[in-house]
Short mmCIF file of C-alpha atoms and ligand atoms in Angstrom, two decimals:
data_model
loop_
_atom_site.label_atom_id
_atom_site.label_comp_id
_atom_site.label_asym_id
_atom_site.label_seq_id
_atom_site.Cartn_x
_atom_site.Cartn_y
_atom_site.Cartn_z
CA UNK A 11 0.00 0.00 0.00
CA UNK A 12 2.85 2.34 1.16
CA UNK A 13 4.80 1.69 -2.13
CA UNK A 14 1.71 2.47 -4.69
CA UNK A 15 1.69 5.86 -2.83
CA UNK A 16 5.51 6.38 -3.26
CA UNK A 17 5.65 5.73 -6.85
CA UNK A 18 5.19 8.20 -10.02
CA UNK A 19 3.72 11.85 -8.97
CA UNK A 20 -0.08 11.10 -10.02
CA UNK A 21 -1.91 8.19 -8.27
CA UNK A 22 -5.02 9.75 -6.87
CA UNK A 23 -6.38 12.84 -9.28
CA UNK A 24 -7.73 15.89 -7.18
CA UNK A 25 -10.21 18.18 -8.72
CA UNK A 26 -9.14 21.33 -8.76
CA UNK A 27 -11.60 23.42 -8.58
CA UNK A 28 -12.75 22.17 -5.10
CA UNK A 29 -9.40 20.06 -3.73
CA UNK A 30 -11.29 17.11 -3.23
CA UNK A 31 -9.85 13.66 -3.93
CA UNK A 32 -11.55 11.71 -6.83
CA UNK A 33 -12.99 8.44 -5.74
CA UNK A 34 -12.10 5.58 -7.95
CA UNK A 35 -15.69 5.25 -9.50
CA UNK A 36 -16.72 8.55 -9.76
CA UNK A 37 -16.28 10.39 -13.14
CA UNK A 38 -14.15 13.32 -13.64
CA UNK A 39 -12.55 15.10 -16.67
CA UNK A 40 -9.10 16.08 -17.45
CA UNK A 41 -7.68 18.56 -19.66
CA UNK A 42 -4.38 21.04 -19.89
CA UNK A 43 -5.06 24.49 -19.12
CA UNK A 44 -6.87 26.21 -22.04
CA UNK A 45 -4.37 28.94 -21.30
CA UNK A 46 -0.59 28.07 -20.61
CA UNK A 47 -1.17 24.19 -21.92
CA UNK A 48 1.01 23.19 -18.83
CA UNK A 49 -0.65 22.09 -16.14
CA UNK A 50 -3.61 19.95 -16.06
CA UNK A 51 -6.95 20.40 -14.83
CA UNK A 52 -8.99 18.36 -13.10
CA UNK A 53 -12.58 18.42 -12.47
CA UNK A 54 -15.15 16.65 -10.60
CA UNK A 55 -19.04 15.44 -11.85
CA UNK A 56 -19.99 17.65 -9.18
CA UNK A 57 -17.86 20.55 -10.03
CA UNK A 58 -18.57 19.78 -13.60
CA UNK A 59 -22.44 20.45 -12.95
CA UNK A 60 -22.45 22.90 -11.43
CA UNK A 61 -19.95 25.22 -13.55
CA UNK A 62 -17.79 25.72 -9.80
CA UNK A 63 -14.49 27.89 -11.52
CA UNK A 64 -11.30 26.49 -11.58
CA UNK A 65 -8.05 28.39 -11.44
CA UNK A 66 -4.30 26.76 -13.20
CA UNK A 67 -1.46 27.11 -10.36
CA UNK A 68 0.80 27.65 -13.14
CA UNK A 69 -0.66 30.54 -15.02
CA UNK A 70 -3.59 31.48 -12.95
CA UNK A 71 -5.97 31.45 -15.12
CA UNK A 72 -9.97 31.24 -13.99
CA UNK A 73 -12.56 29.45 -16.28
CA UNK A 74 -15.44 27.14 -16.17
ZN1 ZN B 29 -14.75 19.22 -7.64
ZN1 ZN B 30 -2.37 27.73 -17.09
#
């Protein structure tokens, strides 16, 4: 268990606009930032739904 958490930098995906931790089954998206291409977003069904904003740590750019 300790070792799967150790290894590579992405195991669990977080959804970034609310910092929660995906659960295995639940549905999210993924995409690079429409703005900078670097970093990728991650968003939650829930976040998804209701059009909550999400902000790229790299550039800072804010979109839905
Ligand atoms: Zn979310
Ligand atoms: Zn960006």
């Amino acid at each position: 268990m300790e070792a799967a958490l150790r290894t590579g930098e992405v195991k669990v995906p977080i959804c970034t606009s609310c910092g929660r931790t995906i659960i295995p089954m639940e549905r999210y998206v993924r995409f690079s930032c429409p703005n900078c291409g670097q970093i990728t977003i991650i968003r939650c069904e829930k976040c998804r739904k209701f059009g909550r904003p999400y902000k790229c740590a790299k550039c800072g750019f804010v979109g839905p």
